Short mmCIF file of C-alpha atoms in Angstrom, two decimals:
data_model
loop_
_atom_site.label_atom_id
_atom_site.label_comp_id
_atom_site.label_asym_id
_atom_site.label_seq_id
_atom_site.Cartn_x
_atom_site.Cartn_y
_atom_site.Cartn_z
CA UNK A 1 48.50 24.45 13.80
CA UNK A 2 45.28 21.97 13.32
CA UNK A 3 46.67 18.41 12.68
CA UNK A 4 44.70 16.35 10.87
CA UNK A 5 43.87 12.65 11.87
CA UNK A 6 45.23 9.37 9.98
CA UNK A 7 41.48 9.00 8.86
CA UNK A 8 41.26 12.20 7.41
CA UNK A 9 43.76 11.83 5.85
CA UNK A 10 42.86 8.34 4.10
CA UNK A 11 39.44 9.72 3.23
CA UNK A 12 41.43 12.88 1.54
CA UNK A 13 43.92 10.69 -0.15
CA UNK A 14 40.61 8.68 -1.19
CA UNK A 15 38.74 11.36 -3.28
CA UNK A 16 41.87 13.01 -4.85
CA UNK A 17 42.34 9.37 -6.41
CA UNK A 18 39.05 9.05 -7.63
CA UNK A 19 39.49 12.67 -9.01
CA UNK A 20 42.52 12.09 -10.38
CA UNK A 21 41.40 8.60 -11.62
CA UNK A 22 37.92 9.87 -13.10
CA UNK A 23 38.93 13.72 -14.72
CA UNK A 24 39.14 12.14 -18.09
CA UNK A 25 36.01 9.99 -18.00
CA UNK A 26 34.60 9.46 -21.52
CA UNK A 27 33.75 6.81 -24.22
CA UNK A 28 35.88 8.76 -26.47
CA UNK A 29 39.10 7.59 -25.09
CA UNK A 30 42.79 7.28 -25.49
CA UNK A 31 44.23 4.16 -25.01
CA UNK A 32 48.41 4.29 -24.89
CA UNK A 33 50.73 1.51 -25.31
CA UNK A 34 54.21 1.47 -24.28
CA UNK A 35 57.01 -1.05 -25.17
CA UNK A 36 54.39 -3.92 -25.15
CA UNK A 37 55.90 -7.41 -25.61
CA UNK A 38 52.13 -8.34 -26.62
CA UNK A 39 51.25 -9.64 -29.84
CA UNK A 40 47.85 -9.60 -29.73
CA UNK A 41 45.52 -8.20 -27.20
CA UNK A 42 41.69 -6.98 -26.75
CA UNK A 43 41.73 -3.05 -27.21
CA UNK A 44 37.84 -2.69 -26.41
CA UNK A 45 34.13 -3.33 -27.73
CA UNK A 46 31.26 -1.28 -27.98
CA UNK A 47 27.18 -2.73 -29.16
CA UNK A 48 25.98 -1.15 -32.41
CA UNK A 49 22.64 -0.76 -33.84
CA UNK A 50 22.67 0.51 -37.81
CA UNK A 51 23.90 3.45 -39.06
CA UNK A 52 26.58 3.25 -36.21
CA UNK A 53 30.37 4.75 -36.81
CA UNK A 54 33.71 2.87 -35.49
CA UNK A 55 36.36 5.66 -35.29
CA UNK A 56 40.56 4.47 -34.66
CA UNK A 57 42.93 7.05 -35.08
CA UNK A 58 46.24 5.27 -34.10
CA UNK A 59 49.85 8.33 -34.23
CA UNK A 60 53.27 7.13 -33.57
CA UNK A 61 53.46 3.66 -33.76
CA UNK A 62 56.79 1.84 -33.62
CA UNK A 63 58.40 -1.61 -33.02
CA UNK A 64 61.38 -2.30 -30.96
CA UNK A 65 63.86 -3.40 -32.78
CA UNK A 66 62.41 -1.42 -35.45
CA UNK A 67 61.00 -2.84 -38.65
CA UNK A 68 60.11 -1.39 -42.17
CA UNK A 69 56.36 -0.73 -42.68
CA UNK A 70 56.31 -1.95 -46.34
CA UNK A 71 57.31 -5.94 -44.40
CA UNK A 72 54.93 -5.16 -41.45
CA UNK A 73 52.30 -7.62 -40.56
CA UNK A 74 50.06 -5.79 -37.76
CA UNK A 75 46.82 -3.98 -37.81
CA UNK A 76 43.82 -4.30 -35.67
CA UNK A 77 40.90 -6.93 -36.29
CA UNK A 78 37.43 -5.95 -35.48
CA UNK A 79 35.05 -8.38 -34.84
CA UNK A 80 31.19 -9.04 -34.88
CA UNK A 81 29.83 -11.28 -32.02
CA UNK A 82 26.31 -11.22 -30.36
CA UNK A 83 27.40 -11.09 -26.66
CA UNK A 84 29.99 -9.49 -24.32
CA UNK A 85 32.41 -12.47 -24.15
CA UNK A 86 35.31 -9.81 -23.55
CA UNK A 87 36.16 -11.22 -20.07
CA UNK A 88 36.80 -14.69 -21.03
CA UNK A 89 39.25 -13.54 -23.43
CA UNK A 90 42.89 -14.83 -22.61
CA UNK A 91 45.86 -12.38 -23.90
CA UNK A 92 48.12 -15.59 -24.05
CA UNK A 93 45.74 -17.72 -26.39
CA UNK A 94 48.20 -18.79 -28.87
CA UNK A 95 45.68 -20.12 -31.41
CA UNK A 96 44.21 -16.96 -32.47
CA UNK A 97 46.26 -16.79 -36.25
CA UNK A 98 47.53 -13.74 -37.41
CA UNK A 99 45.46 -12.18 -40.42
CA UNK A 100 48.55 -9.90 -41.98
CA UNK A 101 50.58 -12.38 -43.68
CA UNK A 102 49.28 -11.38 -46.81
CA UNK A 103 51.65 -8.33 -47.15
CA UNK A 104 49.79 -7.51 -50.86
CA UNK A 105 46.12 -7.00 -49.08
CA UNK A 106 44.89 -3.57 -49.02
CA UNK A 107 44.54 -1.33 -45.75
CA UNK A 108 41.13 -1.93 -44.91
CA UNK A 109 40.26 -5.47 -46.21
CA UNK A 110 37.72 -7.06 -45.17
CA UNK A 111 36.96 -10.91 -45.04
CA UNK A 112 33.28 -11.31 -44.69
CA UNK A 113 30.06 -9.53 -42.99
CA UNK A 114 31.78 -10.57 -39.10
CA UNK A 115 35.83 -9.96 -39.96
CA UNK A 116 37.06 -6.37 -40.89
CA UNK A 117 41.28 -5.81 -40.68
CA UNK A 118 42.81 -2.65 -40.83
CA UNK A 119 46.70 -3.42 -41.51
CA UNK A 120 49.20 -0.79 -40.53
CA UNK A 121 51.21 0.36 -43.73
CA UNK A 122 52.20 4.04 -41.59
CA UNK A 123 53.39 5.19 -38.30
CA UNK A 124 49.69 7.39 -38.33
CA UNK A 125 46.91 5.97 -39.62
CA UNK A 126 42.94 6.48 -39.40
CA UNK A 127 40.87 3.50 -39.76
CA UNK A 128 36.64 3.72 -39.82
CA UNK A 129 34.04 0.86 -40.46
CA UNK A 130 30.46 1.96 -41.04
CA UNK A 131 28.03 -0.14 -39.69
CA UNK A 132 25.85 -1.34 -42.25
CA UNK A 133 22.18 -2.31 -41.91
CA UNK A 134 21.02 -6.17 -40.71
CA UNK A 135 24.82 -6.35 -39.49
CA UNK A 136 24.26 -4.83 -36.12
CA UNK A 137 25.63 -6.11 -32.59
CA UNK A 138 28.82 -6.24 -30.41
CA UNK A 139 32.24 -5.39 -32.36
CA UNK A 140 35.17 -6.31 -30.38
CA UNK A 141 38.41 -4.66 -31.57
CA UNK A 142 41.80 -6.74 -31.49
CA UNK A 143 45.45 -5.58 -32.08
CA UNK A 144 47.35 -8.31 -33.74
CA UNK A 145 50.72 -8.23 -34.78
CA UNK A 146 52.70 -11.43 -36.74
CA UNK A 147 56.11 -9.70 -35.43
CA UNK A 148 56.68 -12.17 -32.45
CA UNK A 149 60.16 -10.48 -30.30
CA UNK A 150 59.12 -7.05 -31.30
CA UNK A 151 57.98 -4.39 -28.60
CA UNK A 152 55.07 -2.25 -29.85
CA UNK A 153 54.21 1.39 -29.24
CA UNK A 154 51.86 3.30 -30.68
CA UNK A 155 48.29 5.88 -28.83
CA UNK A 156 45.33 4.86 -30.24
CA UNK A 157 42.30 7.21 -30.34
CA UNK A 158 39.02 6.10 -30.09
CA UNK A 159 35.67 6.83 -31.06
CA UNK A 160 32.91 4.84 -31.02
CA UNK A 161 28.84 6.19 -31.10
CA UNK A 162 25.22 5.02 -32.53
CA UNK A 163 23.14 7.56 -34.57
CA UNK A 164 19.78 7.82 -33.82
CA UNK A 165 16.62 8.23 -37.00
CA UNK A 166 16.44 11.53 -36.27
CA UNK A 167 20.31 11.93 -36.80
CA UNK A 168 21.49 12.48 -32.51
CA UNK A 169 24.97 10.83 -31.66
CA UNK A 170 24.94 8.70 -28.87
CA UNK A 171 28.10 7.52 -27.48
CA UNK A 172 26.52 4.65 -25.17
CA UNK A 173 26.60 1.20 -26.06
CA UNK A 174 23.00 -0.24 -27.76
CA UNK A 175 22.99 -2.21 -24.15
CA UNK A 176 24.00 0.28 -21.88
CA UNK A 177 21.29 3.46 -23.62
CA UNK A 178 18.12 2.79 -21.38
CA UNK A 179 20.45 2.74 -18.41
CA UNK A 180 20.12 6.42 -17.78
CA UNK A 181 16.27 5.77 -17.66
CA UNK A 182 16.61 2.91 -15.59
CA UNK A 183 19.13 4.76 -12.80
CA UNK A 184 16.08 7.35 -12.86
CA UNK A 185 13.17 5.05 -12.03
CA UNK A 186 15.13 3.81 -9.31
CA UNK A 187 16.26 7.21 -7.55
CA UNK A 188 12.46 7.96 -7.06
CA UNK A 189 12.09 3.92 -5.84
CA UNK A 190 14.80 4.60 -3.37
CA UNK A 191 13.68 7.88 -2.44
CA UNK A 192 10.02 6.56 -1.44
CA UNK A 193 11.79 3.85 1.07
CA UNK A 194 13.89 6.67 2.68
CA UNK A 195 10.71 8.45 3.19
CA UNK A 196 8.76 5.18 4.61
CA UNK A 197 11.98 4.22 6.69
CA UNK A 198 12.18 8.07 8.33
CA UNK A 199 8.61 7.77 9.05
CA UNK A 200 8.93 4.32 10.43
CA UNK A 201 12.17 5.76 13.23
CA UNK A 202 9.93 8.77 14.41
CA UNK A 203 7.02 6.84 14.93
CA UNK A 204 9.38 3.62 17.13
CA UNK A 205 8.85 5.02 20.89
CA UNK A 206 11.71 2.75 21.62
CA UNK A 207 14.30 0.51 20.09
CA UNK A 208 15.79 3.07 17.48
CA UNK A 209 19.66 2.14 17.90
CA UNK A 210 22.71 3.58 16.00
CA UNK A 211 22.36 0.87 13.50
CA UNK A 212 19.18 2.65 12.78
CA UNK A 213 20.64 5.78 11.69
CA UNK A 214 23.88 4.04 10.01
CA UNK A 215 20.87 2.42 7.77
CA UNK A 216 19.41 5.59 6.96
CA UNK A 217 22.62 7.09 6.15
CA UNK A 218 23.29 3.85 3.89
CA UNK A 219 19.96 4.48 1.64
CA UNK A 220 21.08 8.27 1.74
CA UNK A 221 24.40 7.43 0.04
CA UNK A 222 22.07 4.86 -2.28
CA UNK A 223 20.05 7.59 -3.26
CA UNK A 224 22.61 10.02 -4.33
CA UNK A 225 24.88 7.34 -6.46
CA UNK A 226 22.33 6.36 -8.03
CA UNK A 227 21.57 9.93 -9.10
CA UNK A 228 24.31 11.33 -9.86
CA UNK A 229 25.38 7.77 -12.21
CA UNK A 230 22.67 8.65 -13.85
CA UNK A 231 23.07 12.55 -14.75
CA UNK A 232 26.49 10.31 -15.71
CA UNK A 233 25.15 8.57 -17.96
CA UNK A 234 23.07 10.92 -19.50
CA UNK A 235 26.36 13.03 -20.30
CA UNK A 236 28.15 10.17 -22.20
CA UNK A 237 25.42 10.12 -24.26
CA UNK A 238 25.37 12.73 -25.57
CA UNK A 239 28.62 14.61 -25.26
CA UNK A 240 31.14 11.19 -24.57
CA UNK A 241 32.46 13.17 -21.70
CA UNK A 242 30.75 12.73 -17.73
CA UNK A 243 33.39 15.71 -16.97
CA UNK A 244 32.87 16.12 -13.06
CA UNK A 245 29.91 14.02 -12.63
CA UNK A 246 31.38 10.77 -12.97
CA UNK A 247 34.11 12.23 -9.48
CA UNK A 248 30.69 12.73 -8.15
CA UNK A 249 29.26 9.67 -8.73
CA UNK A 250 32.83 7.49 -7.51
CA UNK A 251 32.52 9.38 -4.49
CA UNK A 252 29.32 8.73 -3.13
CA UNK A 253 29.41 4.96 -4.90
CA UNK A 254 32.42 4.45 -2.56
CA UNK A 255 31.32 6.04 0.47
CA UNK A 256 28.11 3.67 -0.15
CA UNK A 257 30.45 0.62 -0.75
CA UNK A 258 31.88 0.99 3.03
CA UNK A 259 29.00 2.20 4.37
CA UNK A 260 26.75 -1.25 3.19
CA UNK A 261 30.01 -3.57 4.54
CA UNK A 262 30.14 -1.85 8.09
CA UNK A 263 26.01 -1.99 8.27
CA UNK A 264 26.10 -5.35 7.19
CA UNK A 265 28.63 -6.77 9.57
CA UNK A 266 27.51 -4.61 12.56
CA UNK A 267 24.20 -6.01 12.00
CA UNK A 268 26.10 -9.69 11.85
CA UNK A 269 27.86 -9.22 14.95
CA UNK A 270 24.43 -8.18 16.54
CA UNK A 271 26.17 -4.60 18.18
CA UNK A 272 23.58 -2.45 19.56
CA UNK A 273 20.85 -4.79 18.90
CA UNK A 274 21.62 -7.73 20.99
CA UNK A 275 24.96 -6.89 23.13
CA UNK A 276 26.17 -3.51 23.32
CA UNK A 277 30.13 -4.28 22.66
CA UNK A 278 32.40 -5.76 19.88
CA UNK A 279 34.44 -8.60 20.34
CA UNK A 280 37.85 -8.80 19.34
CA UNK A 281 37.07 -11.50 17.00
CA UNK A 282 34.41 -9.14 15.47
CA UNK A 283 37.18 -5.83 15.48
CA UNK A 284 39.43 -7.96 13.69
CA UNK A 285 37.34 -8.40 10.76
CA UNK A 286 36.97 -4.63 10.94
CA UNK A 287 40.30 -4.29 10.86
CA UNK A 288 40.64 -6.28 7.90
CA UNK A 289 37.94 -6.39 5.83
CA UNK A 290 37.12 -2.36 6.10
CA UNK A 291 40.63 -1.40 5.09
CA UNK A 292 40.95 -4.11 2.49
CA UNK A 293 37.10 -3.21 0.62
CA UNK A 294 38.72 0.84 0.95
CA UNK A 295 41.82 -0.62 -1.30
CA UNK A 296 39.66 -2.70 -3.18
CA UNK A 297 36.87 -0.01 -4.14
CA UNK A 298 39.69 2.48 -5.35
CA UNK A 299 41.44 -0.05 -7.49
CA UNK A 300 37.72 -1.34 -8.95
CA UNK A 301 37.79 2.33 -9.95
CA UNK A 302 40.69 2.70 -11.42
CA UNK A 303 40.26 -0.55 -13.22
CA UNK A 304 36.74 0.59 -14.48
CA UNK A 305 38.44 3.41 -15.97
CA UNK A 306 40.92 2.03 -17.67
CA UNK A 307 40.36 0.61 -21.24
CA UNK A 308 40.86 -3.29 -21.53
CA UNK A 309 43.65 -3.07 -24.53
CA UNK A 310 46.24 -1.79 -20.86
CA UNK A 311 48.33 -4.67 -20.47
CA UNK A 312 47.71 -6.85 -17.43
CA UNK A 313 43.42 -5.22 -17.59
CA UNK A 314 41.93 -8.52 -17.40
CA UNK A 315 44.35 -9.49 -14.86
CA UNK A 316 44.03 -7.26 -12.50
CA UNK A 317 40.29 -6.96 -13.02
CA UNK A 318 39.94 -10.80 -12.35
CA UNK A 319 42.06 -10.32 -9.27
CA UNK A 320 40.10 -7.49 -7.91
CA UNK A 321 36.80 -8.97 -8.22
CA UNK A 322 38.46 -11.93 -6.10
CA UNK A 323 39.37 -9.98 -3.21
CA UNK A 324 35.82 -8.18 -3.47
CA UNK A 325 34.07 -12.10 -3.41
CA UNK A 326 36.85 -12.51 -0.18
CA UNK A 327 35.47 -9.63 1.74
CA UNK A 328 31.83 -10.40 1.03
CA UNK A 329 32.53 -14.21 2.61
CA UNK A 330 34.01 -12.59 5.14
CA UNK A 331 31.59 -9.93 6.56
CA UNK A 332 29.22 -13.75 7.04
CA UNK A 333 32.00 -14.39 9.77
CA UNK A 334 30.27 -12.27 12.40
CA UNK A 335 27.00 -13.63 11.55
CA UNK A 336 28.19 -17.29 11.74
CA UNK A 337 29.85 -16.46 14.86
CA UNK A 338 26.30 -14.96 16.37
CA UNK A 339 24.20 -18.18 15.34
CA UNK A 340 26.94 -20.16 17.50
CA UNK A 341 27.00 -17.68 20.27
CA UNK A 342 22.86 -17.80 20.33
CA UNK A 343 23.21 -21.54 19.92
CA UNK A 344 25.23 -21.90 23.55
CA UNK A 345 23.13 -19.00 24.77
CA UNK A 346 19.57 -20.46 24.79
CA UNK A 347 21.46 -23.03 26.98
CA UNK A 348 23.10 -20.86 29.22
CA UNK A 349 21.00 -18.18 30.52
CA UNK A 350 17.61 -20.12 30.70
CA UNK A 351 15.87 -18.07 27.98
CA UNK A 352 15.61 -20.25 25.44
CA UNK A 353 12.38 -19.11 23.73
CA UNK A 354 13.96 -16.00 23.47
CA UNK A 355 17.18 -16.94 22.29
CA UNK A 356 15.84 -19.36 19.42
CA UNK A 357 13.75 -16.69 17.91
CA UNK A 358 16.99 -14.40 17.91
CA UNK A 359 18.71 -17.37 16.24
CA UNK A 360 15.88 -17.90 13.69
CA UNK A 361 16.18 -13.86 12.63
CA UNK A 362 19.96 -14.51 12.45
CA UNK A 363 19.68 -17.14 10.10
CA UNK A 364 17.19 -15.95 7.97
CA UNK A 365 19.81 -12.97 7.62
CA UNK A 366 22.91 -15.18 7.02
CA UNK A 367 20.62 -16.95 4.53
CA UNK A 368 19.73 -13.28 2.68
CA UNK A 369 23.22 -12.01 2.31
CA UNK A 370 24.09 -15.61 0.76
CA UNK A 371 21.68 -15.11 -1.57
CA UNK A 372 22.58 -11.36 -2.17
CA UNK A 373 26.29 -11.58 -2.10
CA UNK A 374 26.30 -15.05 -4.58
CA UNK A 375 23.63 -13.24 -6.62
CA UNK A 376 25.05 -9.98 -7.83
CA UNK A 377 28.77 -11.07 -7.80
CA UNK A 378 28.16 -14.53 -9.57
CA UNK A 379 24.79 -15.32 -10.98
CA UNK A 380 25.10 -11.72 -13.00
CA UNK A 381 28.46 -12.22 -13.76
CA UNK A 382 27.69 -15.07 -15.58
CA UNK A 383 24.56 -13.26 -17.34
CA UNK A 384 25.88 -10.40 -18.36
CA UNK A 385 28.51 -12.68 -20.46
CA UNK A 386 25.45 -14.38 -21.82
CA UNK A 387 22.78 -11.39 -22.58
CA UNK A 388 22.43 -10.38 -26.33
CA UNK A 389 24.30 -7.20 -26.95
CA UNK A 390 20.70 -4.85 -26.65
CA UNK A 391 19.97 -6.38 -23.44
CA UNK A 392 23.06 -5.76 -21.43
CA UNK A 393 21.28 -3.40 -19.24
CA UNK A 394 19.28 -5.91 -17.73
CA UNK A 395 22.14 -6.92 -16.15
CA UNK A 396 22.15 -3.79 -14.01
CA UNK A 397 18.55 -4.38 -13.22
CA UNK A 398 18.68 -7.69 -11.97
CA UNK A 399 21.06 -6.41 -9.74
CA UNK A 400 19.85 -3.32 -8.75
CA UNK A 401 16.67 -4.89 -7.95
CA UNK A 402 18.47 -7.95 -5.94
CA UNK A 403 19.76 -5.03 -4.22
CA UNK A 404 16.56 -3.08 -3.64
CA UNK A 405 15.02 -6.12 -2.62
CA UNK A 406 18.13 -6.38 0.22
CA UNK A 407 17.43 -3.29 1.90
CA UNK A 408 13.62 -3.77 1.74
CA UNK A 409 13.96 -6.91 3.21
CA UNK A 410 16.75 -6.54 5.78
CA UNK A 411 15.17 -2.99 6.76
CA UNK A 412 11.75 -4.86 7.66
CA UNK A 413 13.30 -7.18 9.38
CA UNK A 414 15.47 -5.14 11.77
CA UNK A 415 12.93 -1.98 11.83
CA UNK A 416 12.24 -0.61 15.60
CA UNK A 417 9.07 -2.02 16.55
CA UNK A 418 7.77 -3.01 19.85
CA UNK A 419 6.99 -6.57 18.69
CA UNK A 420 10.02 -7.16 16.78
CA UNK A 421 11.36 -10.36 18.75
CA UNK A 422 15.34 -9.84 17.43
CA UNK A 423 15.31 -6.26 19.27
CA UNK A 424 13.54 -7.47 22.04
CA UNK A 425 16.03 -7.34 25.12
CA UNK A 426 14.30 -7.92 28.27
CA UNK A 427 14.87 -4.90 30.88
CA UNK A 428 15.73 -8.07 33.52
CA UNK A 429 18.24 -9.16 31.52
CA UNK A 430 19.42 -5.70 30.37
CA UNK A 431 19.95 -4.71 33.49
CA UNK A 432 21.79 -7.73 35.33
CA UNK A 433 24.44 -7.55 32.06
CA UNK A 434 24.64 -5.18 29.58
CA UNK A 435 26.05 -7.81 26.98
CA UNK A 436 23.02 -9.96 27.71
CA UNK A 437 22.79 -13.15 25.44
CA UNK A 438 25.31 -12.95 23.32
CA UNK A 439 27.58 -11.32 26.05
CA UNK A 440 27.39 -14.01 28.57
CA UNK A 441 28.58 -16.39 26.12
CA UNK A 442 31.10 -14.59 25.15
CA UNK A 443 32.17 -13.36 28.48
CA UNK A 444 32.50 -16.96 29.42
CA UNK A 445 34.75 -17.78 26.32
CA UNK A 446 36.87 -15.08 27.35
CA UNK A 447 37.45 -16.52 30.90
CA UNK A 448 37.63 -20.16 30.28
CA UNK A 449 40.34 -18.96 27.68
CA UNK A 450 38.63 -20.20 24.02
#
C-alpha cells in the first residue's frame, strides 16, 4: 500500500481547509451569533454610491436569561462615515451609548442623514435602508444592545449591493468595483515579465541556478492568483457568490505566499549563488518561519472569510497580521547574517574587491525587502484606513505595484548574466572550496566553536 509522506499530507490537509474555509464565499453572507456576552459589536460595512440597498434579515433571536420584547432595548445602528475606520474599532469601548432607551420609538427610526436604528420588537425581523441620493459613502452596521448580563443569539442575513443607471446589481463595495479591472491589467503586466524572464534563462550560457527556476515558478504562481482573484471578483459582482473560484484563487495565493518567503530567504542566505550549502543557522529559520507563514496563511484565510460581527474578529485578525510582520523581520535574518559573513570574508580569503561588491548587492537587497516588507504591511495599512470610501482600491494598487516593482527589481538584480558581479564565483576559488566566500567564514565559525 503507497504511504504518503508527512508533507503530503500537510499540503492535503492545506487545500481541504481552504475548501472547506472558502465553499461559501459571498458578499451575501450569514453571520451567526451564539450565546454572546457582547453588548455591542461591529457586524460589517460595505461603500455605497446612490440608489444602493442595505438588506438585514435577522430569525431567532433570544437573550439569556430571557427578556420580553415589548422591554427590549437592542437593534442594530447603521452608520454613515467617509472611510474604512472598521479596524480601529474596539468591541470593549464603553462610551459608545446605547440608542434604545426610548422603548416608545418606532422600528426603523432614524436620527439624522448619518444615524439610522432598527430596534428589535420580534424574535424575526427584516430591516432595509435605501440609500438616498447626495448621502452616499461607507455604512458601518453595529449591534447594540442596553441589556448588560444578557447573552444574545440570534443569525443575521445579509445583503448588501449598488445598482448601476442602467439598473445591474453589483454586490462589490463602491471601492472595491474597479478591482476586477485592475487584477486584469496586471495578469497581462505579469505575464510580459514571465515572458522577458524565460527569455532572459535560455539566453544565460552559464550561471542559471535553482534559485532561477524557484523565481520563475514564483511569477508562475503570481500570474495565476492574480487571475483567478480576478474571475473572483468578477463573480461577486455580479452574482454575490465566487462559488469555486475563490478555492482556486486561496490555493494558488498560498502556494505563492510560501513560495515568495523560501525565494526570498534562499536568496538572503546566498544558497546556490554564493556557497552551495545551508547553515544550520539558516535551516533553523526554515524550520520556523516556513511552518509558521503555512499556519499563518491558512488562518489569514479563514479570518478573511469570516465576517467582523464573529466575536474575537478583530482580535485574531490583529494577532495574525503580527505574526505575518514577525516572519517578514525574520526572513532579513539570513540576509543580515550574509552582510556579516561577506564583511569577515573580504578579510579572510584575500578577495576583497570581490567580496565588497557581493556585500554592496547584499545590501542593496536587505535595503529592498525593508522597503517592501514595511511598505505593503504598514504604509498601506495605514492608507487604506485613510482613503475615501471610492478609492479603497488604490490600496491594492499601491501594493500590487510595490510588489511588481519587487520582482522587477530583485529579478534584474540576480538575473544570470556573465557580468553580474553577485553570481560571479571565480572557477579558482570554486574549485579549492565549494562554499567559497561565505563558506570559509562559516567553516571557520564552525571550528573555532561561535
Amino acid at each position: 500500500m503507497k504511504s504518503f509522506s508527512p508533507f503530503h499530507r500537510l499540503l492535503s490537509t492545506v487545500f481541504f481547509l481552504i475548501l472547506f474555509t472558502t465553499l461559501s464565499t459571498a458578499l451575501m453572507q450569514h453571520l451567526k451569533i451564539r450565546n454572546d456576552p457582547r453588548t455591542k459589536f461591529f457586524v460589517d460595512n460595505f461603500g455605497f454610491e446612490a440608489g444602493g440597498l442595505l438588506n438585514l434579515t435577522m430569525t431567532n433571536f433570544a437573550l439569556d436569561p430571557p427578556k420580553d420584547f415589548a422591554s427590549l432595548k437592542a437593534g442594530f445602528i447603521v452608520e454613515k462615515a467617509q472611510t474604512d475606520a472598521t479596524r480601529f474599532i474596539d468591541e470593549a469601548d464603553d462610551d459608545m451609548p446605547c440608542f434604545f432607551q426610548d422603548l416608545q420609538a418606532s422600528e426603523q427610526e432614524t436620527y439624522d442623514h448619518h444615524l439610522h436604528e432598527f430596534r428589535i420588537t420580534k424574535p424575526n425581523g427584516h430591516f432595509v435602508h435605501h440609500i438616498q441620493d447626495g448621502l452616499q459613502g461607507f455604512y458601518n452596521i453595529f449591534f447594540v444592545s442596553c441589556e448588560a448580563g444578557h447573552h444574545v443569539s440570534f443569525d443575521l442575513y445579509i445583503d448588501l449591493h449598488n445598482v448601476g443607471y442602467d439598473g445591474s446589481v453589483s454586490y462589490l463595495s463602491a471601492g472595491d468595483a474597479p478591482l476586477a479591472t485592475v487584477y486584469g491589467t496586471l495578469f497581462v503586466l505579469y505575464i510580459a515579465i514571465l515572458v522577458l524572464w524565460i527569455v532572459q534563462l535560455r539566453k544565460a550560457e552559464k550561471g542559471v541556478f535553482m534559485v532561477h527556476h524557484l523565481m520563475t515558478a514564483l511569477v508562475v504562481l503570481k500570474c495565476l492568483s492574480i487571475l483567478f482573484k480576478a474571475i473572483e471578483l468578477h463573480y461577486l459582482r455580479i452574482y454575490g457568490l465566487a462559488g469555486g473560484w475563490a478555492t482556486i484563487y486561496y490555493i494558488f495565493a498560498f502556494l505563492k505566499g510560501i513560495m515568495m518567503f523560501v525565494v526570498i530567504a534562499l536568496v538572503g542566505t546566498g544558497f546556490t549563488f554564493v556557497k552551495p550549502f545551508l547553515s544550520e543557522k539558516d535551516k533553523k529559520i526554515f524550520m520556523i518561519v516556513i511552518p509558521l507563514q503555512v499556519l499563518d496563511n491558512i488562518a489569514m484565510i479563514v479570518v478573511e472569510e469570516t465576517l467582523p460581527g464573529s466575536q474575537g474578529w478583530f482580535t485574531w485578525k490583529d494577532i495574525f497580521t503580527f505574526v505575518d510582520i514577525i516572519c517578514c523581520g525574520a526572513i532579513i535574518l539570513p540576509i543580515v547574517w550574509s552582510i556579516k559573513h561577506l564583511k569577515e570574508a573580504a578579510q579572510v580569503d584575500g578577495k576583497a574587491a570581490k567580496s565588497m561588491q557581493k556585500l554592496t548587492l547584499f545590501r542593496q537587497f536587505y535595503l529592498i525587502v525593508v522597503s517592501y516588507v514595511y511598505f505593503t504591511r504598514i504604509i498601506v495599512y495605514l492608507l487604506d484606513a485613510s482613503l475615501p470610501f471610492r478609492w479603497l482600491w488604490l490600496g491594492v494598487v499601491f501594493t500590487e505595484a510595490a510588489t511588481l516593482a519587487f520582482f522587477v527589481v530583485v529579478g534584474y538584480q540576480f538575473r544570470p548574466v556573465a557580468d553580474n558581479p553577485f553570481l560571479a564565483l571565480d572557477d579558482e576559488a570554486t574549485s579549492e572550496d565549494p562554499g567559497s566566500l561565505l563558506g570559509d567564514v562559516e567553516l571557520q565559525e564552525k571550528a573555532s566553536g561561535n
